[in-house]
PDB file of C-alpha atoms in Angstrom:
ATOM      1  CA  MET A   1     220.699 -31.967 -82.775  1.00 76.00           C
ATOM      2  CA  ILE A   2     224.678 -31.034 -83.366  1.00 84.00           C
ATOM      3  CA  LEU A   3     223.385 -27.745 -82.172  1.00 84.00           C
ATOM      4  CA  ASN A   4     222.018 -28.685 -78.737  1.00 84.00           C
ATOM      5  CA  ILE A   5     225.079 -30.750 -77.797  1.00 86.00           C
ATOM      6  CA  ALA A   6     227.381 -28.257 -79.159  1.00 83.00           C
ATOM      7  CA  ILE A   7     225.351 -25.624 -76.362  1.00 85.00           C
ATOM      8  CA  GLY A   8     225.025 -27.923 -73.907  1.00 84.00           C
ATOM      9  CA  LEU A   9     228.667 -28.531 -73.693  1.00 83.00           C
ATOM     10  CA  VAL A  10     229.295 -24.679 -73.656  1.00 85.00           C
ATOM     11  CA  GLY A  11     226.672 -24.733 -71.137  1.00 86.00           C
ATOM     12  CA  LEU A  12     228.912 -27.473 -69.043  1.00 86.00           C
ATOM     13  CA  GLY A  13     231.662 -25.962 -69.573  1.00 86.00           C
ATOM     14  CA  VAL A  14     230.674 -22.673 -68.417  1.00 90.00           C
ATOM     15  CA  VAL A  15     229.400 -24.290 -65.450  1.00 91.00           C
ATOM     16  CA  VAL A  16     232.336 -25.785 -64.571  1.00 90.00           C
ATOM     17  CA  PHE A  17     234.854 -22.945 -65.133  1.00 90.00           C
ATOM     18  CA  ILE A  18     232.581 -20.521 -62.788  1.00 93.00           C
ATOM     19  CA  HIS A  19     233.357 -23.564 -60.368  1.00 93.00           C
ATOM     20  CA  GLU A  20     236.661 -23.052 -60.887  1.00 92.00           C
ATOM     21  CA  LEU A  21     236.841 -20.065 -60.069  1.00 92.00           C
ATOM     22  CA  GLY A  22     235.233 -20.144 -57.224  1.00 94.00           C
ATOM     23  CA  HIS A  23     237.978 -22.427 -55.313  1.00 93.00           C
ATOM     24  CA  LEU A  24     240.815 -19.846 -57.710  1.00 94.00           C
ATOM     25  CA  LEU A  25     238.646 -17.246 -55.807  1.00 94.00           C
ATOM     26  CA  SER A  26     238.309 -18.338 -52.136  1.00 94.00           C
ATOM     27  CA  ALA A  27     241.717 -20.153 -52.342  1.00 93.00           C
ATOM     28  CA  LYS A  28     243.507 -16.506 -52.423  1.00 92.00           C
ATOM     29  CA  ALA A  29     241.502 -14.652 -50.080  1.00 93.00           C
ATOM     30  CA  VAL A  30     243.112 -17.576 -47.216  1.00 91.00           C
ATOM     31  CA  GLY A  31     246.077 -17.766 -48.480  1.00 90.00           C
ATOM     32  CA  ILE A  32     246.596 -21.136 -50.232  1.00 90.00           C
ATOM     33  CA  GLU A  33     248.657 -20.665 -52.895  1.00 91.00           C
ATOM     34  CA  VAL A  34     247.266 -21.698 -56.597  1.00 91.00           C
ATOM     35  CA  GLU A  35     250.209 -22.452 -59.232  1.00 90.00           C
ATOM     36  CA  ALA A  36     247.960 -22.127 -61.677  1.00 91.00           C
ATOM     37  CA  PHE A  37     244.679 -22.001 -63.140  1.00 92.00           C
ATOM     38  CA  SER A  38     243.229 -22.588 -66.847  1.00 91.00           C
ATOM     39  CA  LEU A  39     240.704 -22.049 -68.834  1.00 89.00           C
ATOM     40  CA  GLY A  40     239.944 -25.213 -70.343  1.00 86.00           C
ATOM     41  CA  TRP A  41     241.792 -29.190 -70.374  1.00 85.00           C
ATOM     42  CA  GLY A  42     244.660 -30.741 -71.794  1.00 86.00           C
ATOM     43  CA  ARG A  43     248.179 -28.452 -74.022  1.00 87.00           C
ATOM     44  CA  LYS A  44     249.153 -24.819 -72.444  1.00 86.00           C
ATOM     45  CA  LEU A  45     248.249 -23.074 -75.401  1.00 88.00           C
ATOM     46  CA  ALA A  46     249.187 -19.635 -74.124  1.00 89.00           C
ATOM     47  CA  GLY A  47     249.802 -18.167 -70.236  1.00 87.00           C
ATOM     48  CA  VAL A  48     250.535 -15.367 -67.826  1.00 90.00           C
ATOM     49  CA  SER A  49     252.406 -15.557 -65.062  1.00 89.00           C
ATOM     50  CA  TRP A  50     250.933 -13.275 -62.123  1.00 89.00           C
ATOM     51  CA  ARG A  51     250.700 -12.490 -58.326  1.00 87.00           C
ATOM     52  CA  GLY A  52     252.636 -16.594 -58.279  1.00 86.00           C
ATOM     53  CA  THR A  53     249.746 -17.958 -61.118  1.00 91.00           C
ATOM     54  CA  GLU A  54     250.443 -18.452 -63.388  1.00 92.00           C
ATOM     55  CA  TYR A  55     246.591 -18.289 -65.883  1.00 93.00           C
ATOM     56  CA  ARG A  56     246.762 -20.442 -68.550  1.00 90.00           C
ATOM     57  CA  ILE A  57     244.067 -21.030 -71.663  1.00 90.00           C
ATOM     58  CA  SER A  58     244.514 -24.302 -72.563  1.00 90.00           C
ATOM     59  CA  VAL A  59     243.879 -26.274 -76.040  1.00 86.00           C
ATOM     60  CA  PHE A  60     240.301 -27.906 -75.500  1.00 83.00           C
ATOM     61  CA  PRO A  61     238.444 -24.455 -74.392  1.00 78.00           C
ATOM     62  CA  LEU A  62     235.494 -27.440 -71.739  1.00 79.00           C
ATOM     63  CA  GLY A  63     235.708 -25.642 -67.492  1.00 82.00           C
ATOM     64  CA  GLY A  64     238.859 -25.760 -66.346  1.00 87.00           C
ATOM     65  CA  TYR A  65     241.150 -26.363 -63.049  1.00 89.00           C
ATOM     66  CA  CYS A  66     242.188 -24.663 -60.435  1.00 92.00           C
ATOM     67  CA  LYS A  67     245.533 -26.340 -59.786  1.00 90.00           C
ATOM     68  CA  MET A  68     246.357 -25.396 -55.951  1.00 91.00           C
ATOM     69  CA  LYS A  69     250.058 -25.991 -54.244  1.00 88.00           C
ATOM     70  CA  GLY A  70     249.922 -29.226 -52.070  1.00 77.00           C
ATOM     71  CA  GLU A  71     246.993 -30.959 -53.640  1.00 77.00           C
ATOM     72  CA  GLN A  72     248.749 -34.137 -54.700  1.00 76.00           C
ATOM     73  CA  SER A  73     249.637 -34.922 -51.305  1.00 73.00           C
ATOM     74  CA  TYR A  74     247.295 -37.005 -49.827  1.00 72.00           C
ATOM     75  CA  THR A  75     247.141 -39.226 -53.112  1.00 73.00           C
ATOM     76  CA  LYS A  76     252.100 -39.301 -52.027  1.00 75.00           C
ATOM     77  CA  ALA A  77     251.090 -39.847 -48.274  1.00 70.00           C
ATOM     78  CA  ILE A  78     248.680 -42.748 -49.170  1.00 70.00           C
ATOM     79  CA  GLU A  79     251.589 -44.421 -51.769  1.00 70.00           C
ATOM     80  CA  GLN A  80     254.372 -43.779 -49.500  1.00 70.00           C
ATOM     81  CA  ASP A  81     252.459 -45.428 -46.891  1.00 69.00           C
ATOM     82  CA  ALA A  82     253.174 -41.283 -44.372  1.00 69.00           C
ATOM     83  CA  LYS A  83     251.432 -41.198 -41.086  1.00 71.00           C
ATOM     84  CA  VAL A  84     251.772 -37.397 -41.925  1.00 72.00           C
ATOM     85  CA  ILE A  85     251.121 -34.888 -44.589  1.00 74.00           C
ATOM     86  CA  ASP A  86     253.414 -32.917 -45.868  1.00 72.00           C
ATOM     87  CA  GLY A  87     252.252 -29.579 -46.169  1.00 72.00           C
ATOM     88  CA  GLU A  88     254.897 -26.972 -46.931  1.00 79.00           C
ATOM     89  CA  PRO A  89     253.864 -23.558 -46.377  1.00 82.00           C
ATOM     90  CA  GLY A  90     251.054 -22.140 -48.863  1.00 85.00           C
ATOM     91  CA  SER A  91     249.447 -25.738 -49.799  1.00 84.00           C
ATOM     92  CA  PHE A  92     246.871 -27.315 -49.267  1.00 86.00           C
ATOM     93  CA  PHE A  93     247.577 -29.369 -46.409  1.00 84.00           C
ATOM     94  CA  ALA A  94     249.427 -26.503 -44.399  1.00 83.00           C
ATOM     95  CA  ALA A  95     246.034 -24.658 -44.305  1.00 86.00           C
ATOM     96  CA  ARG A  96     243.828 -24.747 -41.692  1.00 90.00           C
ATOM     97  CA  PRO A  97     240.361 -27.099 -41.591  1.00 89.00           C
ATOM     98  CA  TRP A  98     238.965 -23.980 -41.581  1.00 93.00           C
ATOM     99  CA  ARG A  99     240.245 -23.051 -44.461  1.00 93.00           C
ATOM    100  CA  ARG A 100     240.445 -25.987 -46.865  1.00 91.00           C
ATOM    101  CA  ILE A 101     236.829 -26.476 -45.791  1.00 94.00           C
ATOM    102  CA  VAL A 102     236.188 -22.591 -47.223  1.00 94.00           C
ATOM    103  CA  THR A 103     237.880 -23.370 -50.710  1.00 94.00           C
ATOM    104  CA  LEU A 104     236.217 -26.646 -50.599  1.00 93.00           C
ATOM    105  CA  PHE A 105     232.487 -25.499 -50.581  1.00 95.00           C
ATOM    106  CA  ALA A 106     233.685 -21.923 -52.437  1.00 94.00           C
ATOM    107  CA  GLY A 107     233.642 -24.302 -55.857  1.00 94.00           C
ATOM    108  CA  PRO A 108     229.855 -24.769 -55.382  1.00 94.00           C
ATOM    109  CA  LEU A 109     228.871 -22.007 -53.797  1.00 96.00           C
ATOM    110  CA  ALA A 110     229.944 -19.987 -57.104  1.00 95.00           C
ATOM    111  CA  ASN A 111     227.655 -21.914 -58.816  1.00 96.00           C
ATOM    112  CA  LEU A 112     225.362 -21.193 -56.249  1.00 96.00           C
ATOM    113  CA  LEU A 113     225.358 -17.555 -56.884  1.00 96.00           C
ATOM    114  CA  PHE A 114     226.173 -18.169 -61.076  1.00 95.00           C
ATOM    115  CA  ALA A 115     222.825 -19.726 -60.800  1.00 95.00           C
ATOM    116  CA  ILE A 116     220.777 -16.902 -59.166  1.00 96.00           C
ATOM    117  CA  ALA A 117     222.355 -14.546 -61.290  1.00 95.00           C
ATOM    118  CA  ILE A 118     221.219 -15.565 -64.289  1.00 93.00           C
ATOM    119  CA  LEU A 119     217.985 -16.721 -63.973  1.00 93.00           C
ATOM    120  CA  THR A 120     216.995 -12.979 -61.585  1.00 94.00           C
ATOM    121  CA  VAL A 121     218.631 -11.750 -64.889  1.00 93.00           C
ATOM    122  CA  VAL A 122     216.497 -13.827 -67.219  1.00 90.00           C
ATOM    123  CA  TRP A 123     212.912 -12.740 -64.802  1.00 90.00           C
ATOM    124  CA  TRP A 124     213.891  -9.087 -64.916  1.00 91.00           C
ATOM    125  CA  ILE A 125     214.057  -9.220 -68.729  1.00 89.00           C
ATOM    126  CA  GLY A 126     211.250 -11.666 -69.293  1.00 80.00           C
ATOM    127  CA  PHE A 127     210.330 -14.176 -71.146  1.00 74.00           C
ATOM    128  CA  THR A 128     208.289 -15.994 -73.962  1.00 74.00           C
ATOM    129  CA  VAL A 129     206.879 -20.313 -73.832  1.00 69.00           C
ATOM    130  CA  GLU A 130     206.548 -20.812 -77.009  1.00 70.00           C
ATOM    131  CA  THR A 131     203.071 -23.420 -76.996  1.00 69.00           C
ATOM    132  CA  PHE A 132     200.291 -24.427 -79.512  1.00 71.00           C
ATOM    133  CA  PRO A 133     197.474 -21.870 -79.779  1.00 72.00           C
ATOM    134  CA  ASN A 134     194.241 -21.862 -77.999  1.00 70.00           C
ATOM    135  CA  ARG A 135     192.422 -23.152 -81.568  1.00 72.00           C
ATOM    136  CA  ILE A 136     190.330 -26.028 -82.335  1.00 74.00           C
ATOM    137  CA  VAL A 137     191.862 -28.300 -85.102  1.00 70.00           C
ATOM    138  CA  LEU A 138     188.817 -31.493 -86.027  1.00 68.00           C
ATOM    139  CA  ALA A 139     190.796 -34.473 -87.208  1.00 64.00           C
ATOM    140  CA  SER A 140     187.808 -35.367 -88.564  1.00 63.00           C
ATOM    141  CA  GLU A 141     187.685 -32.524 -91.254  1.00 64.00           C
ATOM    142  CA  PHE A 142     191.375 -33.325 -92.615  1.00 62.00           C
ATOM    143  CA  ALA A 143     190.292 -37.305 -92.613  1.00 58.00           C
ATOM    144  CA  PRO A 144     186.521 -37.548 -92.623  1.00 55.00           C
ATOM    145  CA  ASP A 145     187.204 -41.547 -93.947  1.00 56.00           C
ATOM    146  CA  SER A 146     189.888 -42.163 -91.348  1.00 52.00           C
ATOM    147  CA  THR A 147     188.592 -45.283 -88.707  1.00 52.00           C
ATOM    148  CA  ALA A 148     190.551 -44.393 -86.242  1.00 48.00           C
ATOM    149  CA  THR A 149     189.307 -40.776 -85.959  1.00 48.00           C
ATOM    150  CA  ALA A 150     186.205 -42.045 -85.597  1.00 50.00           C
ATOM    151  CA  GLN A 151     186.885 -43.713 -83.107  1.00 50.00           C
ATOM    152  CA  THR A 152     188.202 -41.197 -81.067  1.00 55.00           C
ATOM    153  CA  PRO A 153     185.939 -39.755 -78.205  1.00 56.00           C
ATOM    154  CA  ALA A 154     187.636 -36.297 -78.266  1.00 56.00           C
ATOM    155  CA  ALA A 155     187.104 -36.407 -81.909  1.00 56.00           C
ATOM    156  CA  ALA A 156     183.436 -37.292 -81.483  1.00 64.00           C
ATOM    157  CA  ALA A 157     182.256 -35.409 -78.872  1.00 70.00           C
ATOM    158  CA  ALA A 158     183.734 -32.437 -80.257  1.00 71.00           C
ATOM    159  CA  ASP A 159     181.757 -32.964 -83.291  1.00 71.00           C
ATOM    160  CA  ARG A 160     178.604 -33.146 -81.435  1.00 73.00           C
ATOM    161  CA  ALA A 161     179.311 -29.908 -79.898  1.00 73.00           C
ATOM    162  CA  GLY A 162     179.158 -28.185 -82.442  1.00 76.00           C
ATOM    163  CA  LEU A 163     183.294 -26.367 -82.562  1.00 76.00           C
ATOM    164  CA  ARG A 164     184.931 -25.925 -85.832  1.00 78.00           C
ATOM    165  CA  THR A 165     188.240 -25.434 -87.037  1.00 80.00           C
ATOM    166  CA  GLY A 166     189.748 -22.665 -86.442  1.00 78.00           C
ATOM    167  CA  ASP A 167     187.341 -21.441 -83.633  1.00 80.00           C
ATOM    168  CA  THR A 168     189.339 -19.439 -80.082  1.00 84.00           C
ATOM    169  CA  VAL A 169     188.863 -20.555 -77.023  1.00 86.00           C
ATOM    170  CA  GLU A 170     188.408 -18.200 -74.633  1.00 84.00           C
ATOM    171  CA  SER A 171     187.254 -19.929 -71.838  1.00 87.00           C
ATOM    172  CA  ILE A 172     186.074 -23.603 -69.926  1.00 87.00           C
ATOM    173  CA  ASN A 173     183.620 -23.547 -67.355  1.00 87.00           C
ATOM    174  CA  GLY A 174     184.581 -19.720 -66.485  1.00 85.00           C
ATOM    175  CA  ARG A 175     188.001 -20.375 -66.214  1.00 88.00           C
ATOM    176  CA  VAL A 176     189.868 -17.837 -68.825  1.00 88.00           C
ATOM    177  CA  VAL A 177     191.902 -20.422 -71.653  1.00 85.00           C
ATOM    178  CA  GLN A 178     194.573 -19.153 -73.136  1.00 84.00           C
ATOM    179  CA  THR A 179     197.414 -21.543 -74.340  1.00 82.00           C
ATOM    180  CA  TYR A 180     196.091 -24.947 -75.916  1.00 81.00           C
ATOM    181  CA  ALA A 181     198.485 -26.181 -72.619  1.00 82.00           C
ATOM    182  CA  ASP A 182     195.763 -24.496 -70.118  1.00 84.00           C
ATOM    183  CA  LEU A 183     192.853 -25.874 -72.867  1.00 82.00           C
ATOM    184  CA  GLN A 184     194.143 -29.751 -71.506  1.00 83.00           C
ATOM    185  CA  GLN A 185     194.614 -29.206 -68.039  1.00 86.00           C
ATOM    186  CA  ILE A 186     191.268 -27.897 -67.725  1.00 88.00           C
ATOM    187  CA  VAL A 187     189.915 -30.769 -70.539  1.00 84.00           C
ATOM    188  CA  ALA A 188     191.925 -33.146 -67.890  1.00 87.00           C
ATOM    189  CA  GLN A 189     190.572 -32.417 -64.985  1.00 87.00           C
ATOM    190  CA  ASN A 190     187.485 -32.526 -65.723  1.00 84.00           C
ATOM    191  CA  ALA A 191     186.990 -36.672 -67.295  1.00 79.00           C
ATOM    192  CA  LEU A 192     183.516 -37.048 -67.623  1.00 78.00           C
ATOM    193  CA  LYS A 193     181.815 -33.683 -66.934  1.00 82.00           C
ATOM    194  CA  PRO A 194     180.162 -31.384 -68.640  1.00 85.00           C
ATOM    195  CA  LEU A 195     182.370 -28.546 -70.219  1.00 83.00           C
ATOM    196  CA  GLU A 196     180.691 -25.376 -71.257  1.00 84.00           C
ATOM    197  CA  PHE A 197     183.766 -23.823 -73.791  1.00 84.00           C
ATOM    198  CA  VAL A 198     182.704 -19.729 -74.829  1.00 84.00           C
ATOM    199  CA  VAL A 199     184.960 -19.620 -78.621  1.00 81.00           C
ATOM    200  CA  ARG A 200     184.921 -16.773 -80.202  1.00 84.00           C
ATOM    201  CA  ARG A 201     184.672 -17.835 -84.608  1.00 81.00           C
TER     202      ARG A 201
END
């Protein structure tokens, strides 16, 4: 449980960091100055300035942020009831509209490209899907006196059909069965219909 939560938080942090990295790269590409780019949130632990941007490592290493020059000008204009937004040279609101659109859109685009890259690597390497094996386990053999088991139609049908615990189902009505999920799907699609099982005992 705790491990799953930790993995989820790390995953969320990576997604946010990639998103903010997209804003950083696009802002610099279109001439918008970036005052600070941080890995993590909160109090700054360390930092270095390079080409007008302070790159930081903050105390909470989840996600990050990209602080562009003048990005608070809109809020200040509203608070001061200003007619126009004061855009200093190199600030976000001094940039032409298309440059701002590119900068804002680059965050989601970075997430999309990152997801495509990860999925491509996963499919290239391959992965294993964990599922139950396609073997028969009769509940009646483990609880022969159970009223609930005796009244279960599926259990009774398996007994009458001569299936035994340990039988491996190879096919049903000619359809190959490789996993327990295959078995479930075929049986569900043919409810109340005769089924021909081929098993290996």
